[in-house]
Short mmCIF file of C-alpha atoms and ligand atoms in Angstrom, two decimals:
data_model
loop_
_atom_site.label_atom_id
_atom_site.label_comp_id
_atom_site.label_asym_id
_atom_site.label_seq_id
_atom_site.Cartn_x
_atom_site.Cartn_y
_atom_site.Cartn_z
CA MET A 1125 -17.66 56.90 -72.02
CA LEU A 1126 -15.01 56.18 -74.56
CA VAL A 1127 -14.52 52.49 -75.23
CA GLN A 1128 -11.41 51.02 -76.82
CA THR A 1129 -12.33 47.95 -78.83
CA ILE A 1130 -10.45 45.33 -80.82
CA THR A 1131 -12.68 42.59 -82.14
CA PRO A 1132 -11.45 41.44 -85.60
CA ASN A 1133 -10.72 37.79 -84.73
CA THR A 1134 -13.36 37.06 -82.14
CA THR A 1135 -15.55 34.72 -84.23
CA TYR A 1136 -12.49 32.83 -85.44
CA GLU A 1137 -11.18 32.49 -81.86
CA PHE A 1138 -14.59 31.45 -80.54
CA ALA A 1139 -14.83 28.74 -83.24
CA ALA A 1140 -11.29 27.52 -82.47
CA ASP A 1141 -11.99 27.35 -78.72
CA VAL A 1142 -15.30 25.52 -79.26
CA ASP A 1143 -13.53 23.05 -81.55
CA ALA A 1144 -10.74 22.45 -79.02
CA GLY A 1145 -13.12 22.17 -76.05
CA LEU A 1146 -15.64 19.79 -77.63
CA ASN A 1147 -12.86 17.61 -79.06
CA LYS A 1148 -11.09 17.28 -75.72
CA PRO A 1149 -10.51 13.60 -74.88
CA GLY A 1150 -12.48 12.59 -71.78
CA GLN A 1151 -14.39 15.56 -70.36
CA LYS A 1152 -15.77 17.96 -73.02
CA GLU A 1153 -15.34 21.58 -72.00
CA LEU A 1154 -16.33 25.13 -73.03
CA LEU A 1155 -14.53 28.19 -71.61
CA SER A 1156 -16.60 30.09 -69.06
CA LYS A 1157 -15.71 33.47 -70.58
CA TYR A 1158 -18.07 32.63 -73.45
CA LEU A 1159 -21.04 32.60 -71.05
CA TYR A 1160 -21.05 36.40 -71.28
CA ASP A 1161 -22.59 37.63 -74.51
CA GLU A 1162 -25.44 40.17 -74.39
CA VAL A 1163 -27.97 37.59 -73.14
CA GLY A 1164 -25.50 35.99 -70.71
CA SER A 1165 -24.49 39.32 -69.15
CA ALA A 1166 -28.18 40.25 -68.68
CA LEU A 1167 -28.93 36.86 -67.10
CA PHE A 1168 -25.93 37.19 -64.79
CA GLU A 1169 -27.38 40.48 -63.51
CA VAL A 1170 -30.62 38.65 -62.67
CA ILE A 1171 -28.67 35.87 -60.89
CA CYS A 1172 -27.14 38.54 -58.63
CA HIS A 1173 -30.67 39.35 -57.36
CA LEU A 1174 -31.72 35.76 -56.65
CA PRO A 1175 -32.31 34.79 -53.00
CA GLU A 1176 -30.13 31.66 -53.40
CA TYR A 1177 -27.11 33.65 -54.71
CA GLY A 1178 -25.94 35.61 -51.68
CA LEU A 1179 -22.45 36.27 -53.05
CA THR A 1180 -23.13 39.61 -54.77
CA ARG A 1181 -25.10 41.01 -51.84
CA ALA A 1182 -22.26 40.04 -49.45
CA ASP A 1183 -19.70 41.72 -51.71
CA GLU A 1184 -21.86 44.83 -51.94
CA ARG A 1185 -22.43 45.00 -48.15
CA LEU A 1186 -18.68 44.85 -47.55
CA LEU A 1187 -17.99 47.55 -50.14
CA ARG A 1188 -20.75 49.78 -48.72
CA ARG A 1189 -19.52 49.36 -45.13
CA HIS A 1190 -15.77 49.53 -45.68
CA SER A 1191 -15.17 51.75 -48.72
CA HIS A 1192 -14.01 54.65 -46.58
CA ASP A 1193 -11.51 52.42 -44.74
CA ILE A 1194 -10.30 50.89 -48.02
CA VAL A 1195 -9.74 54.31 -49.59
CA GLU A 1196 -7.86 55.51 -46.49
CA ARG A 1197 -5.36 52.66 -46.94
CA LEU A 1198 -4.51 53.45 -50.60
CA ALA A 1199 -1.43 55.27 -51.84
CA THR A 1200 -2.52 58.41 -53.72
CA PRO A 1201 -3.14 59.76 -56.30
CA VAL A 1202 -4.74 56.58 -57.59
CA SER A 1203 -6.58 55.40 -60.72
CA VAL A 1204 -8.89 52.39 -60.70
CA ALA A 1205 -8.89 49.47 -63.15
CA GLU A 1206 -11.60 46.82 -62.75
CA LEU A 1207 -11.13 43.32 -64.22
CA GLY A 1208 -14.45 41.91 -65.48
CA SER A 1209 -16.49 44.83 -64.13
CA GLY A 1210 -19.88 43.44 -65.17
CA SER A 1211 -22.50 46.13 -64.54
CA GLY A 1212 -20.22 47.87 -62.01
CA ARG A 1213 -23.18 48.35 -59.64
CA LYS A 1214 -21.27 47.43 -56.45
CA THR A 1215 -18.23 49.43 -57.49
CA ARG A 1216 -20.20 52.67 -57.02
CA HIS A 1217 -19.59 52.60 -53.24
CA LEU A 1218 -15.85 52.54 -53.64
CA LEU A 1219 -15.72 55.04 -56.50
CA GLU A 1220 -17.91 57.52 -54.61
CA ALA A 1221 -15.64 57.27 -51.56
CA LEU A 1222 -12.59 57.83 -53.76
CA CYS A 1223 -14.15 60.67 -55.76
CA ARG A 1224 -14.87 62.53 -52.53
CA ARG A 1225 -11.09 62.66 -52.09
CA GLN A 1226 -9.78 63.17 -55.65
CA ARG A 1227 -10.78 63.26 -59.32
CA THR A 1228 -10.74 59.61 -60.34
CA ALA A 1229 -10.08 57.83 -63.62
CA TYR A 1230 -11.92 54.49 -63.78
CA TYR A 1231 -11.04 51.82 -66.38
CA PRO A 1232 -13.48 48.88 -66.60
CA ILE A 1233 -11.93 45.95 -68.54
CA GLU A 1234 -14.49 43.57 -70.03
CA ILE A 1235 -14.90 41.09 -72.85
CA SER A 1236 -18.67 41.65 -72.88
CA PRO A 1237 -19.57 44.87 -74.75
CA SER A 1238 -23.05 44.91 -73.23
CA ALA A 1239 -21.61 44.64 -69.68
CA LEU A 1240 -19.31 47.57 -70.48
CA ALA A 1241 -22.28 49.62 -71.68
CA MET A 1242 -24.24 48.75 -68.50
CA CYS A 1243 -21.25 49.77 -66.41
CA GLU A 1244 -21.04 53.17 -68.06
CA ARG A 1245 -24.79 53.83 -67.58
CA GLU A 1246 -24.52 52.73 -63.95
CA LEU A 1247 -21.58 54.91 -62.93
CA ARG A 1248 -21.40 57.95 -65.22
CA ASP A 1249 -23.35 60.21 -62.83
CA ILE A 1250 -20.67 60.01 -60.09
CA GLU A 1251 -19.19 63.42 -59.55
CA SER A 1252 -15.47 63.82 -60.41
CA ILE A 1253 -15.19 60.54 -62.33
CA SER A 1254 -13.90 59.88 -65.84
CA ILE A 1255 -14.59 56.47 -67.38
CA LEU A 1256 -12.63 54.80 -70.18
CA GLY A 1257 -13.73 51.24 -70.93
CA PHE A 1258 -11.52 48.55 -72.49
CA GLU A 1259 -13.17 45.73 -74.42
CA ARG A 1260 -10.29 43.36 -73.76
CA GLU A 1261 -9.21 40.24 -71.89
CA TYR A 1262 -8.19 40.98 -68.27
CA LEU A 1263 -4.41 41.17 -68.63
CA ASP A 1264 -4.38 42.81 -72.08
CA GLY A 1265 -6.60 45.57 -70.72
CA LEU A 1266 -4.54 45.99 -67.56
CA LEU A 1267 -1.32 46.22 -69.57
CA GLU A 1268 -2.81 49.09 -71.57
CA VAL A 1269 -4.04 50.92 -68.50
CA ALA A 1270 -0.62 50.54 -66.83
CA ALA A 1271 1.21 51.69 -69.97
CA HIS A 1272 -0.67 54.99 -69.97
CA ARG A 1273 -0.27 55.86 -66.30
CA SER A 1274 1.57 59.07 -65.48
CA THR A 1275 4.57 59.23 -63.15
CA GLY A 1276 3.58 59.08 -59.47
CA GLN A 1277 0.08 57.79 -60.29
CA HIS A 1278 -0.81 54.60 -58.36
CA LEU A 1279 -3.20 51.90 -59.52
CA LEU A 1280 -5.96 50.15 -57.61
CA VAL A 1281 -7.05 46.97 -59.42
CA LEU A 1282 -10.48 45.56 -58.56
CA PHE A 1283 -11.24 41.87 -59.04
CA LEU A 1284 -14.58 41.57 -57.28
CA GLY A 1285 -17.38 39.05 -56.95
CA SER A 1286 -15.00 36.10 -56.59
CA THR A 1287 -14.30 35.88 -60.34
CA ILE A 1288 -10.87 34.60 -59.20
CA GLY A 1289 -12.78 31.41 -58.28
CA ASN A 1290 -13.23 30.63 -62.00
CA PHE A 1291 -9.52 29.69 -62.03
CA ASP A 1292 -8.35 26.53 -60.30
CA ARG A 1293 -6.02 27.22 -57.36
CA PRO A 1294 -2.64 27.07 -59.18
CA ALA A 1295 -4.03 29.09 -62.12
CA GLY A 1296 -5.50 31.63 -59.69
CA THR A 1297 -2.12 32.18 -58.04
CA LYS A 1298 -0.46 32.40 -61.48
CA PHE A 1299 -3.03 34.98 -62.58
CA LEU A 1300 -2.40 37.11 -59.47
CA THR A 1301 1.35 36.84 -60.14
CA GLU A 1302 0.78 38.14 -63.67
CA VAL A 1303 -1.32 41.02 -62.34
CA ARG A 1304 1.47 41.81 -59.85
CA ARG A 1305 4.07 41.90 -62.67
CA ILE A 1306 2.09 44.68 -64.37
CA LEU A 1307 1.87 46.70 -61.14
CA GLN A 1308 4.43 48.74 -59.22
CA PRO A 1309 5.28 48.47 -55.51
CA GLY A 1310 2.61 50.26 -53.48
CA ASP A 1311 -0.16 49.62 -56.04
CA SER A 1312 -3.08 47.62 -54.71
CA LEU A 1313 -5.51 44.87 -55.61
CA LEU A 1314 -8.93 44.53 -53.99
CA LEU A 1315 -9.80 40.87 -54.36
CA GLY A 1316 -13.21 39.31 -53.65
CA THR A 1317 -13.19 35.64 -52.59
CA ASP A 1318 -16.22 33.49 -51.89
CA LEU A 1319 -15.59 31.33 -48.81
CA GLU A 1320 -16.41 27.68 -48.20
CA LYS A 1321 -19.99 26.92 -47.18
CA SER A 1322 -22.35 23.93 -47.01
CA SER A 1323 -22.89 21.82 -50.12
CA ALA A 1324 -26.64 22.50 -49.94
CA GLN A 1325 -26.08 26.27 -49.95
CA LEU A 1326 -23.62 26.02 -52.85
CA LEU A 1327 -25.79 23.75 -54.99
CA ALA A 1328 -28.78 26.06 -54.53
CA ALA A 1329 -26.67 29.12 -55.41
CA TYR A 1330 -25.67 27.54 -58.73
CA ASP A 1331 -29.01 25.85 -59.53
CA ASP A 1332 -31.77 28.25 -58.44
CA GLU A 1333 -35.43 27.33 -58.29
CA LEU A 1334 -36.48 29.82 -60.98
CA GLY A 1335 -34.07 28.32 -63.48
CA VAL A 1336 -32.15 31.53 -64.24
CA THR A 1337 -28.74 29.88 -63.75
CA ALA A 1338 -29.91 27.03 -66.00
CA ALA A 1339 -30.83 29.58 -68.69
CA PHE A 1340 -27.46 31.35 -68.19
CA ASN A 1341 -25.65 28.06 -68.75
CA LEU A 1342 -27.81 26.86 -71.69
CA ASN A 1343 -27.37 30.26 -73.35
CA LEU A 1344 -23.81 29.17 -74.14
CA LEU A 1345 -25.20 26.54 -76.54
CA ALA A 1346 -27.69 29.10 -77.90
CA ARG A 1347 -24.77 31.47 -78.47
CA ILE A 1348 -22.89 28.80 -80.43
CA ASN A 1349 -26.05 28.33 -82.53
CA ARG A 1350 -26.36 32.10 -83.13
CA GLU A 1351 -22.72 32.92 -83.80
CA LEU A 1352 -21.32 29.69 -85.26
CA ASP A 1353 -24.47 28.45 -87.00
CA ALA A 1354 -24.60 25.26 -84.90
CA ASP A 1355 -27.69 23.08 -84.42
CA PHE A 1356 -27.73 22.35 -80.67
CA VAL A 1357 -31.31 21.44 -79.62
CA LEU A 1358 -31.48 23.15 -76.23
CA SER A 1359 -34.26 20.90 -74.91
CA GLN A 1360 -31.90 17.93 -75.33
CA PHE A 1361 -29.46 19.33 -72.74
CA GLU A 1362 -29.95 20.14 -69.06
CA HIS A 1363 -28.11 22.31 -66.58
CA VAL A 1364 -26.32 20.49 -63.75
CA SER A 1365 -24.43 21.93 -60.79
CA ARG A 1366 -22.19 19.61 -58.78
CA ILE A 1367 -19.69 19.84 -55.97
CA ASN A 1368 -16.09 18.85 -56.60
CA HIS A 1369 -14.93 18.09 -53.04
CA GLU A 1370 -11.31 17.53 -54.02
CA ALA A 1371 -11.00 20.85 -55.87
CA ARG A 1372 -13.24 22.63 -53.29
CA SER A 1373 -15.36 24.04 -56.07
CA VAL A 1374 -18.84 23.97 -57.50
CA GLU A 1375 -19.01 23.10 -61.20
CA MET A 1376 -21.62 23.84 -63.85
CA HIS A 1377 -22.16 21.31 -66.62
CA LEU A 1378 -24.58 20.81 -69.52
CA ARG A 1379 -25.77 17.19 -69.70
CA SER A 1380 -26.87 15.55 -72.92
CA LEU A 1381 -30.27 13.93 -72.37
CA CYS A 1382 -29.85 11.48 -75.27
CA ARG A 1383 -27.38 10.10 -77.79
CA GLN A 1384 -27.05 12.86 -80.41
CA THR A 1385 -24.80 14.51 -82.99
CA VAL A 1386 -24.33 18.29 -83.25
CA GLN A 1387 -22.90 20.19 -86.22
CA VAL A 1388 -20.96 23.45 -85.76
CA PRO A 1389 -20.33 24.59 -89.37
CA ALA A 1390 -18.27 27.71 -88.53
CA ALA A 1391 -15.83 25.43 -86.63
CA GLU A 1392 -16.06 22.65 -89.27
CA LEU A 1393 -17.05 20.42 -86.38
CA ARG A 1394 -19.36 17.44 -85.96
CA VAL A 1395 -19.55 16.22 -82.39
CA ASP A 1396 -21.19 13.11 -80.92
CA PHE A 1397 -22.70 12.93 -77.44
CA ILE A 1398 -23.76 9.82 -75.56
CA GLU A 1399 -26.70 9.99 -73.16
CA GLY A 1400 -25.64 11.48 -69.81
CA GLU A 1401 -22.36 12.92 -71.11
CA THR A 1402 -21.62 16.47 -69.95
CA ILE A 1403 -19.88 19.62 -71.16
CA TRP A 1404 -18.09 21.35 -68.28
CA THR A 1405 -18.75 25.10 -68.57
CA GLU A 1406 -17.64 26.74 -65.31
CA SER A 1407 -15.96 26.15 -61.95
CA SER A 1408 -16.25 28.39 -58.90
CA HIS A 1409 -13.57 27.62 -56.34
CA LYS A 1410 -14.25 28.40 -52.69
CA TYR A 1411 -11.59 29.54 -50.25
CA SER A 1412 -10.79 29.53 -46.56
CA ARG A 1413 -10.06 33.02 -45.24
CA GLU A 1414 -6.59 31.85 -44.09
CA GLU A 1415 -5.39 30.64 -47.48
CA ILE A 1416 -5.67 34.12 -49.03
CA PHE A 1417 -2.57 35.28 -47.08
CA PRO A 1418 -0.07 32.71 -48.50
CA MET A 1419 -1.65 32.95 -51.94
CA ALA A 1420 -1.16 36.74 -51.94
CA HIS A 1421 2.40 36.34 -50.66
CA THR A 1422 3.33 33.82 -53.40
CA ALA A 1423 2.01 36.25 -56.02
CA GLY A 1424 4.12 39.16 -54.65
CA PHE A 1425 1.47 40.93 -52.55
CA ARG A 1426 0.98 41.52 -48.82
CA CYS A 1427 -2.57 41.10 -47.51
CA GLU A 1428 -3.08 44.45 -45.78
CA ALA A 1429 -6.65 43.87 -44.61
CA GLN A 1430 -9.46 41.38 -44.89
CA TRP A 1431 -13.17 42.02 -44.27
CA ILE A 1432 -15.65 39.14 -43.86
CA ASP A 1433 -19.40 39.42 -44.36
CA ASP A 1434 -21.53 38.44 -41.37
CA GLN A 1435 -24.41 36.91 -43.40
CA TRP A 1436 -22.79 35.01 -46.31
CA PRO A 1437 -19.23 33.66 -46.00
CA PHE A 1438 -17.34 36.01 -48.32
CA ALA A 1439 -14.09 37.95 -47.93
CA GLU A 1440 -12.90 41.23 -49.41
CA ASN A 1441 -9.08 41.29 -49.36
CA LEU A 1442 -6.91 44.37 -49.83
CA LEU A 1443 -3.54 43.27 -51.24
CA ILE A 1444 -0.59 45.64 -51.59
CA ALA A 1445 2.09 45.04 -54.24
CA GLU A 1446 5.49 44.56 -52.57
C1 SAM B 537 -18.74 36.49 -62.63
S1 SAM B 537 -18.92 37.97 -63.58
C2 SAM B 537 -18.56 39.17 -62.32
C3 SAM B 537 -19.00 40.56 -62.65
C4 SAM B 537 -18.75 41.59 -61.54
N1 SAM B 537 -17.32 41.77 -61.31
C5 SAM B 537 -19.42 41.16 -60.26
O1 SAM B 537 -18.71 40.96 -59.28
O2 SAM B 537 -20.65 41.07 -60.23
C6 SAM B 537 -17.42 37.98 -64.55
C7 SAM B 537 -17.32 39.16 -65.52
O3 SAM B 537 -16.01 39.08 -66.13
C8 SAM B 537 -16.12 39.18 -67.55
N2 SAM B 537 -15.06 38.32 -68.08
C9 SAM B 537 -15.01 36.95 -68.07
N3 SAM B 537 -13.85 36.51 -68.58
C10 SAM B 537 -13.15 37.62 -68.96
C11 SAM B 537 -11.87 37.82 -69.52
N4 SAM B 537 -11.08 36.78 -69.83
N5 SAM B 537 -11.45 39.09 -69.74
C12 SAM B 537 -12.25 40.16 -69.43
N6 SAM B 537 -13.48 40.02 -68.87
C13 SAM B 537 -13.92 38.78 -68.63
C14 SAM B 537 -17.52 38.71 -67.89
O4 SAM B 537 -17.99 39.28 -69.08
C15 SAM B 537 -18.32 39.13 -66.65
O5 SAM B 537 -18.92 40.39 -66.81
#
């Protein structure tokens, strides 16, 4: 696989974002995209296999069962761009169905180089596929893919696994609107959305018994130590998952277990924590199946079809650009 990379300012940007997030008045915050370095991407793969985290298996079941139907509904010829592909394991079902019909160009767009490499290893044996990976932010990568499309070629954008849930509701709709602006009428977006479920089920999914999600979350501090020379003592923080009923989301935080001061030399930052104070690291918003229709409409799409898993409340939504 060829991979297009631009990385010159990443350490500088990481330091600036850490500085801004830890200096935020009120709730300290770190952006969830930084959870995915090499260790974080590997831990996320393990999370997808945990009994408590049914989301990935639901997504995969729907793709396995309905790929043929999804492909039948697409305008052709079509290329595929995937936003935040991760390992791409589930995407195989759809790509195989598509490749049975036509030669297919697949463009995974990822900020994690190790996830991109996993994705290539996972999917390169599919017959009639060509893979070109973009080590980019979602919209930057999609703009490049769209700029290189040939006349008459349609695009199918994949945003699977409910990564849309990392945005709050208004930001999620804005993001879909930006995706729509890059597309042409008749292009499509296959959107995964995790649906509302009991608090107990959600808390377990984001705080598993083995402690893998805790390690995934704490790795963000370890990454700041590795890349920005900081001195976070990991044993002085703990992983917390909590429900935000108003936002209809589950949040991950890192709670300081004592009063402490941390230095982050590469960000010229010294930050104080009081005991019990948290850093907010991720939100996962949960949806009702009905709200996907107006959200798609506001963003300039029509929801053509929706498939719901019968074991774990999760919806796969096929949106067509109007
Ligand atoms: C929750 S994981 C989902 C992975 C996969 N789509 C799945 O469903 O299992 C989110 C993925 O998006 C990537 N990612 C996060 N923020 C990103 C951004 N701003 N631009 C590009 N990729 C991003 C991460 O590296 C990670 O692999």
